[in-house]
PDB file of C-alpha atoms and ligand atoms in Angstrom:
ATOM      1  CA  MET S 125       0.135   0.031  -0.027  1.00  0.00           C
ATOM      2  CA  ASN S 126       1.324   3.598  -0.871  1.00  0.00           C
ATOM      3  CA  GLU S 127       0.253   6.947  -0.707  1.00  0.00           C
ATOM      4  CA  LYS S 128      -1.053   6.803  -4.099  1.00  0.00           C
ATOM      5  CA  GLU S 129      -3.804   4.360  -3.286  1.00  0.00           C
ATOM      6  CA  GLN S 130      -7.296   4.575  -1.396  1.00  0.00           C
ATOM      7  CA  LYS S 131      -6.667   3.214   2.299  1.00  0.00           C
ATOM      8  CA  TRP S 132      -9.808   1.375   3.838  1.00  0.00           C
ATOM      9  CA  ASN S 133     -10.393   1.434   7.400  1.00  0.00           C
ATOM     10  CA  ALA S 134     -12.723  -2.032   7.956  1.00  0.00           C
ATOM     11  CA  THR S 135     -14.005  -1.262  11.712  1.00  0.00           C
ATOM     12  CA  PHE S 136     -14.848   2.649  10.189  1.00  0.00           C
ATOM     13  CA  TYR S 137     -16.206   0.818   6.881  1.00  0.00           C
ATOM     14  CA  ASP S 138     -18.594  -1.468   9.075  1.00  0.00           C
ATOM     15  CA  SER S 139     -19.841   0.927  11.523  1.00  0.00           C
ATOM     16  CA  LYS S 140     -20.613   4.003   9.464  1.00  0.00           C
ATOM     17  CA  ILE S 141     -20.851   2.719   5.765  1.00  0.00           C
ATOM     18  CA  GLY S 142     -23.018  -0.552   6.272  1.00  0.00           C
ATOM     19  CA  PHE S 143     -25.307   1.157   3.866  1.00  0.00           C
ATOM     20  CA  VAL S 144     -22.915   0.284   0.693  1.00  0.00           C
ATOM     21  CA  SER S 145     -23.485  -3.657   1.407  1.00  0.00           C
ATOM     22  CA  ARG S 146     -27.197  -3.478   2.437  1.00  0.00           C
ATOM     23  CA  LEU S 147     -28.238  -1.787  -0.917  1.00  0.00           C
ATOM     24  CA  GLY S 148     -25.718  -4.790  -2.647  1.00  0.00           C
ATOM     25  CA  LYS S 149     -28.533  -7.279  -1.780  1.00  0.00           C
ATOM     26  CA  GLY S 150     -30.420  -6.177  -4.876  1.00  0.00           C
ATOM     27  CA  VAL S 151     -27.342  -7.320  -6.964  1.00  0.00           C
ATOM     28  CA  VAL S 152     -27.449 -10.834  -5.388  1.00  0.00           C
ATOM     29  CA  GLU S 153     -30.737 -11.399  -6.191  1.00  0.00           C
ATOM     30  CA  LEU S 154     -29.916 -10.474 -10.125  1.00  0.00           C
ATOM     31  CA  LEU S 155     -26.895 -12.937  -9.578  1.00  0.00           C
ATOM     32  CA  SER S 156     -29.410 -15.503  -8.249  1.00  0.00           C
ATOM     33  CA  PRO S 157     -26.779 -18.028  -6.456  1.00  0.00           C
ATOM     34  CA  ARG S 158     -27.718 -21.647  -6.920  1.00  0.00           C
ATOM     35  CA  GLN S 159     -26.936 -24.386  -4.380  1.00  0.00           C
ATOM     36  CA  GLY S 160     -23.794 -25.871  -4.901  1.00  0.00           C
ATOM     37  CA  GLU S 161     -22.440 -23.351  -7.317  1.00  0.00           C
ATOM     38  CA  ARG S 162     -18.683 -21.925  -7.177  1.00  0.00           C
ATOM     39  CA  ILE S 163     -18.886 -17.946  -6.764  1.00  0.00           C
ATOM     40  CA  LEU S 164     -16.190 -15.479  -6.124  1.00  0.00           C
ATOM     41  CA  ASP S 165     -16.816 -12.004  -4.673  1.00  0.00           C
ATOM     42  CA  LEU S 166     -14.756  -9.823  -6.028  1.00  0.00           C
ATOM     43  CA  GLY S 167     -13.536  -6.369  -3.943  1.00  0.00           C
ATOM     44  CA  CYS S 168     -15.668  -8.150  -1.382  1.00  0.00           C
ATOM     45  CA  GLY S 169     -14.719  -5.535   1.628  1.00  0.00           C
ATOM     46  CA  THR S 170     -15.643  -6.983   4.992  1.00  0.00           C
ATOM     47  CA  GLY S 171     -17.448 -10.007   3.536  1.00  0.00           C
ATOM     48  CA  ASP S 172     -21.078  -9.377   4.312  1.00  0.00           C
ATOM     49  CA  LEU S 173     -22.244  -9.982   0.541  1.00  0.00           C
ATOM     50  CA  ALA S 174     -20.198 -13.052   0.275  1.00  0.00           C
ATOM     51  CA  TYR S 175     -21.878 -14.345   3.497  1.00  0.00           C
ATOM     52  CA  GLU S 176     -25.400 -13.620   2.009  1.00  0.00           C
ATOM     53  CA  ILE S 177     -24.569 -15.614  -1.125  1.00  0.00           C
ATOM     54  CA  ALA S 178     -23.085 -18.319   0.693  1.00  0.00           C
ATOM     55  CA  SER S 179     -26.375 -18.555   2.778  1.00  0.00           C
ATOM     56  CA  HIS S 180     -28.105 -19.294  -0.832  1.00  0.00           C
ATOM     57  CA  GLY S 181     -26.211 -22.480  -0.585  1.00  0.00           C
ATOM     58  CA  ALA S 182     -23.484 -21.482  -2.850  1.00  0.00           C
ATOM     59  CA  TYR S 183     -19.718 -22.028  -2.245  1.00  0.00           C
ATOM     60  CA  CYS S 184     -18.778 -18.288  -1.980  1.00  0.00           C
ATOM     61  CA  GLN S 185     -15.148 -17.023  -1.562  1.00  0.00           C
ATOM     62  CA  GLY S 186     -14.465 -13.121  -1.316  1.00  0.00           C
ATOM     63  CA  MET S 187     -11.155 -11.509  -2.437  1.00  0.00           C
ATOM     64  CA  ASP S 188      -9.920  -8.142  -1.927  1.00  0.00           C
ATOM     65  CA  SER S 189      -7.012  -5.954  -2.003  1.00  0.00           C
ATOM     66  CA  SER S 190      -6.964  -4.463   1.265  1.00  0.00           C
ATOM     67  CA  GLN S 191      -5.203  -6.533   3.644  1.00  0.00           C
ATOM     68  CA  ASP S 192      -7.563  -4.686   6.708  1.00  0.00           C
ATOM     69  CA  MET S 193     -11.076  -5.811   4.891  1.00  0.00           C
ATOM     70  CA  VAL S 194      -9.895  -9.352   4.371  1.00  0.00           C
ATOM     71  CA  ASN S 195      -8.692  -9.512   8.099  1.00  0.00           C
ATOM     72  CA  GLN S 196     -12.221  -8.307   9.153  1.00  0.00           C
ATOM     73  CA  ALA S 197     -13.886 -10.691   6.649  1.00  0.00           C
ATOM     74  CA  ARG S 198     -11.899 -13.438   7.837  1.00  0.00           C
ATOM     75  CA  ASP S 199     -12.683 -12.538  11.948  1.00  0.00           C
ATOM     76  CA  LYS S 200     -16.410 -11.957  10.997  1.00  0.00           C
ATOM     77  CA  TYR S 201     -16.852 -14.944   8.576  1.00  0.00           C
ATOM     78  CA  PRO S 202     -14.346 -17.811   9.724  1.00  0.00           C
ATOM     79  CA  GLU S 203     -16.040 -20.306   7.962  1.00  0.00           C
ATOM     80  CA  LEU S 204     -15.496 -18.830   4.454  1.00  0.00           C
ATOM     81  CA  GLN S 205     -12.320 -18.277   2.496  1.00  0.00           C
ATOM     82  CA  PHE S 206     -11.042 -14.735   1.585  1.00  0.00           C
ATOM     83  CA  ASP S 207      -8.066 -13.538  -0.056  1.00  0.00           C
ATOM     84  CA  ALA S 208      -5.952 -10.545  -0.611  1.00  0.00           C
ATOM     85  CA  ALA S 209      -5.269  -9.734  -3.979  1.00  0.00           C
ATOM     86  CA  ASP S 210      -5.775  -7.356  -6.770  1.00  0.00           C
ATOM     87  CA  ALA S 211      -8.541  -7.511  -9.059  1.00  0.00           C
ATOM     88  CA  HIS S 212      -6.275  -6.423 -12.103  1.00  0.00           C
ATOM     89  CA  THR S 213      -3.797  -9.411 -12.066  1.00  0.00           C
ATOM     90  CA  PHE S 214      -5.329 -12.391  -9.939  1.00  0.00           C
ATOM     91  CA  ARG S 215      -5.610 -15.772 -11.003  1.00  0.00           C
ATOM     92  CA  VAL S 216      -7.304 -18.980  -9.894  1.00  0.00           C
ATOM     93  CA  PRO S 217      -6.143 -22.679  -9.496  1.00  0.00           C
ATOM     94  CA  GLU S 218      -9.847 -23.535 -10.031  1.00  0.00           C
ATOM     95  CA  LYS S 219     -12.483 -21.853 -12.305  1.00  0.00           C
ATOM     96  CA  PHE S 220     -15.663 -20.293 -10.922  1.00  0.00           C
ATOM     97  CA  ASP S 221     -19.508 -20.455 -12.065  1.00  0.00           C
ATOM     98  CA  ALA S 222     -20.062 -16.984 -11.596  1.00  0.00           C
ATOM     99  CA  VAL S 223     -17.959 -13.795 -10.251  1.00  0.00           C
ATOM    100  CA  PHE S 224     -19.862 -11.320  -8.498  1.00  0.00           C
ATOM    101  CA  SER S 225     -18.707  -7.410  -7.429  1.00  0.00           C
ATOM    102  CA  ASN S 226     -20.423  -4.688  -5.851  1.00  0.00           C
ATOM    103  CA  ALA S 227     -19.505  -1.416  -4.941  1.00  0.00           C
ATOM    104  CA  ALA S 228     -15.910  -2.182  -6.203  1.00  0.00           C
ATOM    105  CA  LEU S 229     -15.302  -2.152  -9.715  1.00  0.00           C
ATOM    106  CA  HIS S 230     -15.164   1.583 -10.281  1.00  0.00           C
ATOM    107  CA  TRP S 231     -11.852   1.541  -7.766  1.00  0.00           C
ATOM    108  CA  MET S 232     -10.122  -0.172 -10.495  1.00  0.00           C
ATOM    109  CA  LYS S 233      -8.615   2.146 -12.856  1.00  0.00           C
ATOM    110  CA  ARG S 234      -7.367  -0.498 -15.970  1.00  0.00           C
ATOM    111  CA  PRO S 235     -11.100  -2.111 -16.334  1.00  0.00           C
ATOM    112  CA  GLU S 236      -9.645  -3.789 -19.178  1.00  0.00           C
ATOM    113  CA  GLN S 237      -7.209  -6.164 -17.244  1.00  0.00           C
ATOM    114  CA  VAL S 238     -10.206  -6.962 -14.552  1.00  0.00           C
ATOM    115  CA  ILE S 239     -12.460  -8.207 -17.267  1.00  0.00           C
ATOM    116  CA  ASP S 240      -9.723 -10.086 -18.803  1.00  0.00           C
ATOM    117  CA  SER S 241      -9.196 -11.539 -15.408  1.00  0.00           C
ATOM    118  CA  VAL S 242     -12.575 -12.145 -14.820  1.00  0.00           C
ATOM    119  CA  GLY S 243     -12.779 -13.902 -18.088  1.00  0.00           C
ATOM    120  CA  GLN S 244     -10.004 -16.118 -17.174  1.00  0.00           C
ATOM    121  CA  ALA S 245     -11.398 -17.017 -13.653  1.00  0.00           C
ATOM    122  CA  LEU S 246     -14.926 -18.376 -15.186  1.00  0.00           C
ATOM    123  CA  HIS S 247     -15.908 -21.507 -16.831  1.00  0.00           C
ATOM    124  CA  LYS S 248     -17.380 -21.188 -20.552  1.00  0.00           C
ATOM    125  CA  GLY S 249     -21.154 -19.987 -19.830  1.00  0.00           C
ATOM    126  CA  GLY S 250     -20.216 -18.499 -16.572  1.00  0.00           C
ATOM    127  CA  ARG S 251     -21.959 -15.236 -15.282  1.00  0.00           C
ATOM    128  CA  PHE S 252     -20.401 -12.019 -14.327  1.00  0.00           C
ATOM    129  CA  VAL S 253     -22.808  -9.987 -12.212  1.00  0.00           C
ATOM    130  CA  ALA S 254     -22.092  -6.575 -10.510  1.00  0.00           C
ATOM    131  CA  GLU S 255     -22.729  -3.218  -9.757  1.00  0.00           C
ATOM    132  CA  PHE S 256     -20.880  -0.179  -9.506  1.00  0.00           C
ATOM    133  CA  GLY S 257     -20.436   3.731  -9.779  1.00  0.00           C
ATOM    134  CA  GLY S 258     -21.587   4.523 -13.331  1.00  0.00           C
ATOM    135  CA  SER S 259     -21.170   7.967 -15.621  1.00  0.00           C
ATOM    136  CA  GLY S 260     -22.168  10.662 -13.529  1.00  0.00           C
ATOM    137  CA  ASN S 261     -22.093   9.181 -10.174  1.00  0.00           C
ATOM    138  CA  VAL S 262     -21.366  11.493  -7.282  1.00  0.00           C
ATOM    139  CA  GLU S 263     -21.019  14.346  -9.821  1.00  0.00           C
ATOM    140  CA  ARG S 264     -22.125  16.917  -7.179  1.00  0.00           C
ATOM    141  CA  ILE S 265     -19.693  15.695  -4.526  1.00  0.00           C
ATOM    142  CA  TYR S 266     -16.537  15.272  -7.316  1.00  0.00           C
ATOM    143  CA  ARG S 267     -17.494  19.255  -8.428  1.00  0.00           C
ATOM    144  CA  ALA S 268     -17.430  20.366  -4.895  1.00  0.00           C
ATOM    145  CA  ILE S 269     -13.840  18.515  -4.135  1.00  0.00           C
ATOM    146  CA  ALA S 270     -12.597  19.862  -7.102  1.00  0.00           C
ATOM    147  CA  GLU S 271     -13.686  23.710  -6.431  1.00  0.00           C
ATOM    148  CA  VAL S 272     -11.973  23.355  -2.928  1.00  0.00           C
ATOM    149  CA  LEU S 273      -8.943  21.738  -4.104  1.00  0.00           C
ATOM    150  CA  LYS S 274      -8.572  24.485  -6.995  1.00  0.00           C
ATOM    151  CA  HIS S 275      -8.134  27.164  -4.088  1.00  0.00           C
ATOM    152  CA  ASP S 276      -4.949  25.112  -3.086  1.00  0.00           C
ATOM    153  CA  GLY S 277      -3.720  25.057  -6.802  1.00  0.00           C
ATOM    154  CA  ILE S 278      -4.681  21.366  -6.757  1.00  0.00           C
ATOM    155  CA  ASP S 279      -5.991  19.579 -10.079  1.00  0.00           C
ATOM    156  CA  ALA S 280      -8.539  16.981  -8.420  1.00  0.00           C
ATOM    157  CA  GLU S 281      -8.896  14.854 -11.958  1.00  0.00           C
ATOM    158  CA  GLU S 282      -5.169  14.318 -11.582  1.00  0.00           C
ATOM    159  CA  ARG S 283      -6.100  12.509  -8.261  1.00  0.00           C
ATOM    160  CA  ASN S 284      -9.422  10.895  -9.496  1.00  0.00           C
ATOM    161  CA  PRO S 285      -9.345   7.316  -7.894  1.00  0.00           C
ATOM    162  CA  TRP S 286     -12.576   6.455  -9.700  1.00  0.00           C
ATOM    163  CA  TYR S 287     -13.836   5.083 -12.891  1.00  0.00           C
ATOM    164  CA  PHE S 288     -17.360   5.718 -14.087  1.00  0.00           C
ATOM    165  CA  PRO S 289     -18.230   4.160 -17.219  1.00  0.00           C
ATOM    166  CA  THR S 290     -20.800   4.796 -19.758  1.00  0.00           C
ATOM    167  CA  ILE S 291     -23.006   1.641 -20.875  1.00  0.00           C
ATOM    168  CA  GLY S 292     -21.697   2.066 -23.870  1.00  0.00           C
ATOM    169  CA  GLU S 293     -18.196   2.143 -22.632  1.00  0.00           C
ATOM    170  CA  TYR S 294     -18.318  -1.079 -20.204  1.00  0.00           C
ATOM    171  CA  SER S 295     -20.512  -3.033 -22.634  1.00  0.00           C
ATOM    172  CA  ALA S 296     -18.081  -2.830 -25.450  1.00  0.00           C
ATOM    173  CA  LEU S 297     -15.130  -3.801 -23.205  1.00  0.00           C
ATOM    174  CA  LEU S 298     -17.164  -6.686 -21.787  1.00  0.00           C
ATOM    175  CA  GLU S 299     -17.752  -7.791 -25.581  1.00  0.00           C
ATOM    176  CA  GLN S 300     -14.199  -7.453 -26.367  1.00  0.00           C
ATOM    177  CA  HIS S 301     -13.361  -9.733 -23.831  1.00  0.00           C
ATOM    178  CA  GLY S 302     -15.479 -12.586 -24.987  1.00  0.00           C
ATOM    179  CA  PHE S 303     -18.730 -11.685 -22.859  1.00  0.00           C
ATOM    180  CA  GLU S 304     -22.282 -11.590 -24.147  1.00  0.00           C
ATOM    181  CA  VAL S 305     -24.017  -8.847 -22.157  1.00  0.00           C
ATOM    182  CA  ARG S 306     -27.590  -9.914 -21.053  1.00  0.00           C
ATOM    183  CA  TYR S 307     -28.520  -6.875 -18.918  1.00  0.00           C
ATOM    184  CA  MET S 308     -27.228  -3.521 -17.911  1.00  0.00           C
ATOM    185  CA  GLU S 309     -28.744  -0.299 -16.655  1.00  0.00           C
ATOM    186  CA  LEU S 310     -27.476   2.954 -15.555  1.00  0.00           C
ATOM    187  CA  PHE S 311     -29.855   4.548 -12.503  1.00  0.00           C
ATOM    188  CA  ASP S 312     -29.883   7.125 -10.178  1.00  0.00           C
ATOM    189  CA  ARG S 313     -29.953   5.919  -6.598  1.00  0.00           C
ATOM    190  CA  PRO S 314     -29.650   8.913  -4.368  1.00  0.00           C
ATOM    191  CA  THR S 315     -28.219   7.454  -1.083  1.00  0.00           C
ATOM    192  CA  GLU S 316     -29.044   8.786   2.433  1.00  0.00           C
ATOM    193  CA  LEU S 317     -25.856   9.102   4.961  1.00  0.00           C
ATOM    194  CA  VAL S 318     -26.172   7.986   8.317  1.00  0.00           C
ATOM    195  CA  ASP S 319     -25.083  10.226  11.403  1.00  0.00           C
ATOM    196  CA  GLY S 320     -26.970  13.042  10.167  1.00  0.00           C
ATOM    197  CA  GLU S 321     -25.068  16.662  10.043  1.00  0.00           C
ATOM    198  CA  GLU S 322     -21.900  14.401  10.461  1.00  0.00           C
ATOM    199  CA  GLY S 323     -22.469  12.046   7.335  1.00  0.00           C
ATOM    200  CA  MET S 324     -21.053  14.009   4.502  1.00  0.00           C
ATOM    201  CA  ASN S 325     -17.511  14.110   6.550  1.00  0.00           C
ATOM    202  CA  HIS S 326     -17.942  10.573   7.204  1.00  0.00           C
ATOM    203  CA  TRP S 327     -18.133   9.917   3.138  1.00  0.00           C
ATOM    204  CA  LEU S 328     -15.429  12.338   2.150  1.00  0.00           C
ATOM    205  CA  HIS S 329     -12.910  10.631   5.039  1.00  0.00           C
ATOM    206  CA  THR S 330     -14.102   6.935   4.035  1.00  0.00           C
ATOM    207  CA  PHE S 331     -14.165   7.840   0.018  1.00  0.00           C
ATOM    208  CA  ALA S 332     -12.409  10.403  -0.841  1.00  0.00           C
ATOM    209  CA  GLY S 333      -9.304  10.324   1.050  1.00  0.00           C
ATOM    210  CA  MET S 334      -6.804  10.130  -2.579  1.00  0.00           C
ATOM    211  CA  PHE S 335      -8.204  13.761  -3.023  1.00  0.00           C
ATOM    212  CA  PHE S 336      -6.647  15.252   0.073  1.00  0.00           C
ATOM    213  CA  VAL S 337      -3.200  13.074   0.168  1.00  0.00           C
ATOM    214  CA  GLY S 338      -0.628  15.727   0.911  1.00  0.00           C
ATOM    215  CA  LEU S 339      -3.161  18.138   3.547  1.00  0.00           C
ATOM    216  CA  THR S 340      -2.713  18.102   7.163  1.00  0.00           C
ATOM    217  CA  GLU S 341      -5.365  16.914   9.347  1.00  0.00           C
ATOM    218  CA  GLU S 342      -6.473  20.215  10.228  1.00  0.00           C
ATOM    219  CA  GLN S 343      -6.486  21.409   6.365  1.00  0.00           C
ATOM    220  CA  LYS S 344      -8.436  18.328   5.488  1.00  0.00           C
ATOM    221  CA  ARG S 345     -11.176  19.125   8.180  1.00  0.00           C
ATOM    222  CA  GLU S 346     -10.995  22.200   6.604  1.00  0.00           C
ATOM    223  CA  ALA S 347     -11.617  21.161   2.885  1.00  0.00           C
ATOM    224  CA  TYR S 348     -14.332  18.825   4.147  1.00  0.00           C
ATOM    225  CA  THR S 349     -16.123  21.937   5.828  1.00  0.00           C
ATOM    226  CA  GLN S 350     -16.034  23.639   2.692  1.00  0.00           C
ATOM    227  CA  CYS S 351     -17.150  20.853   0.782  1.00  0.00           C
ATOM    228  CA  CYS S 352     -20.267  20.656   2.839  1.00  0.00           C
ATOM    229  CA  SER S 353     -21.269  24.304   2.459  1.00  0.00           C
ATOM    230  CA  ILE S 354     -21.036  23.830  -1.219  1.00  0.00           C
ATOM    231  CA  LEU S 355     -22.904  21.117  -1.206  1.00  0.00           C
ATOM    232  CA  ARG S 356     -25.489  21.712   1.992  1.00  0.00           C
ATOM    233  CA  ASN S 357     -28.193  23.487  -0.112  1.00  0.00           C
ATOM    234  CA  ASP S 358     -28.582  20.942  -2.714  1.00  0.00           C
ATOM    235  CA  LEU S 359     -27.961  17.317  -0.394  1.00  0.00           C
ATOM    236  CA  TYR S 360     -28.769  18.336   2.952  1.00  0.00           C
ATOM    237  CA  ASN S 361     -32.241  18.632   4.483  1.00  0.00           C
ATOM    238  CA  GLY S 362     -31.614  19.597   7.873  1.00  0.00           C
ATOM    239  CA  LYS S 363     -31.600  15.898   9.173  1.00  0.00           C
ATOM    240  CA  PHE S 364     -29.502  13.893   6.776  1.00  0.00           C
ATOM    241  CA  TRP S 365     -27.172  13.705   3.730  1.00  0.00           C
ATOM    242  CA  THR S 366     -27.743  12.555   0.594  1.00  0.00           C
ATOM    243  CA  ALA S 367     -25.446  11.259  -1.936  1.00  0.00           C
ATOM    244  CA  ASP S 368     -25.866  11.672  -5.407  1.00  0.00           C
ATOM    245  CA  TYR S 369     -24.957   7.983  -6.252  1.00  0.00           C
ATOM    246  CA  ARG S 370     -25.919   6.652  -9.978  1.00  0.00           C
ATOM    247  CA  ARG S 371     -25.046   2.929 -10.567  1.00  0.00           C
ATOM    248  CA  LEU S 372     -24.228   0.609 -13.474  1.00  0.00           C
ATOM    249  CA  ARG S 373     -25.767  -2.579 -12.883  1.00  0.00           C
ATOM    250  CA  PHE S 374     -25.009  -5.525 -15.394  1.00  0.00           C
ATOM    251  CA  ALA S 375     -24.981  -9.523 -16.031  1.00  0.00           C
ATOM    252  CA  ALA S 376     -22.896 -10.918 -18.669  1.00  0.00           C
ATOM    253  CA  VAL S 377     -22.209 -14.286 -19.617  1.00  0.00           C
ATOM    254  CA  LEU S 378     -18.785 -15.678 -20.891  1.00  0.00           C
ATOM    255  CA  LYS S 379     -19.353 -17.143 -24.226  1.00  0.00           C
TER     256      LYS S 379
HETATM  257  C1  SAM E 617     -17.013   0.142  -1.347  1.00  0.00           C
HETATM  258  S1  SAM E 617     -15.932  -1.200  -1.065  1.00  0.00           S
HETATM  259  C2  SAM E 617     -17.394  -2.613  -1.387  1.00  0.00           C
HETATM  260  C3  SAM E 617     -17.065  -3.724  -0.469  1.00  0.00           C
HETATM  261  C4  SAM E 617     -18.454  -4.575  -0.540  1.00  0.00           C
HETATM  262  N1  SAM E 617     -18.380  -5.612  -1.903  1.00  0.00           N
HETATM  263  C5  SAM E 617     -19.333  -4.245  -0.060  1.00  0.00           C
HETATM  264  O1  SAM E 617     -20.493  -4.531  -0.907  1.00  0.00           O
HETATM  265  O2  SAM E 617     -19.725  -3.501   0.949  1.00  0.00           O
HETATM  266  C6  SAM E 617     -14.634  -1.289  -2.336  1.00  0.00           C
HETATM  267  C7  SAM E 617     -13.890  -2.384  -2.174  1.00  0.00           C
HETATM  268  O3  SAM E 617     -13.115  -2.706  -2.874  1.00  0.00           O
HETATM  269  C8  SAM E 617     -11.860  -3.055  -2.905  1.00  0.00           C
HETATM  270  N2  SAM E 617     -11.034  -2.687  -3.814  1.00  0.00           N
HETATM  271  C9  SAM E 617     -10.678  -1.677  -4.427  1.00  0.00           C
HETATM  272  N3  SAM E 617      -9.704  -1.910  -5.400  1.00  0.00           N
HETATM  273  C10 SAM E 617      -9.347  -3.086  -5.565  1.00  0.00           C
HETATM  274  C11 SAM E 617      -8.437  -3.861  -6.243  1.00  0.00           C
HETATM  275  N4  SAM E 617      -8.050  -3.167  -7.328  1.00  0.00           N
HETATM  276  N5  SAM E 617      -8.775  -5.119  -6.141  1.00  0.00           N
HETATM  277  C12 SAM E 617      -9.600  -5.981  -5.257  1.00  0.00           C
HETATM  278  N6  SAM E 617     -10.273  -5.458  -4.701  1.00  0.00           N
HETATM  279  C13 SAM E 617     -10.316  -3.694  -4.507  1.00  0.00           C
HETATM  280  C14 SAM E 617     -11.695  -2.120  -1.773  1.00  0.00           C
HETATM  281  O4  SAM E 617     -10.160  -2.801  -0.889  1.00  0.00           O
HETATM  282  C15 SAM E 617     -12.741  -2.116  -0.694  1.00  0.00           C
HETATM  283  O5  SAM E 617     -13.109  -3.243   0.084  1.00  0.00           O
END
């Protein structure tokens, strides 16, 4: 792990950002796991959805590049297997019937490598079912961050850790790598954040750390406060913050 990589704090993630895996349950329905299938959860985080998939009677294994997330997943679900590996380059000794992923693919900036690795991990006819940030995801939050950083002479785009493709871009990549796209949808999913007034601070702290690398803790707090005042009118209703999420959800089959 170096300064150029997003850092994940598993305990904070579970206590403040639990909505991510809760909202991912709809993607598990799209996956429709069957008894006895071998399924890989890519970017599994702290393991809640791998556990959910396994509860349908499938064998589900989790993989994540963050050792902290993997350790927490192992502590929570010792009966399941979790491995630390990078989705861009991973290889598996035994192929899977399906690869699943929730809220993780937009952290992977070389999608063609990820899709190639997923293809190599699947049996012919295997499913790749996922949801992640699509084109326009957190656009307002990103614009506020960019405006605040501009005052410090920092170009947010140079630090942008996210990949939010359109339907056209991502389905073309899947097809180029031998997948048939059976379903893909881009939809707005405004998402209520927990902890009232503090919700946006927690969100920025958890997901946007890469933009603020090099700032002192005090400078970061000040930058978060400035972002919140830009966003308050649009995203805060006096009780809770709403993040302007937009998701890309798909199911594809390896030909
Ligand atoms: C927002 S969390 C989602 C976790 C989980 N899927 C859930 O629904 O709660 C994103 C996860 O993607 C993982 N991730 C990011 N880049 C990755 C990569 N290149 N390879 C594997 N995992 C990655 C992170 O470590 C993190 O655990």
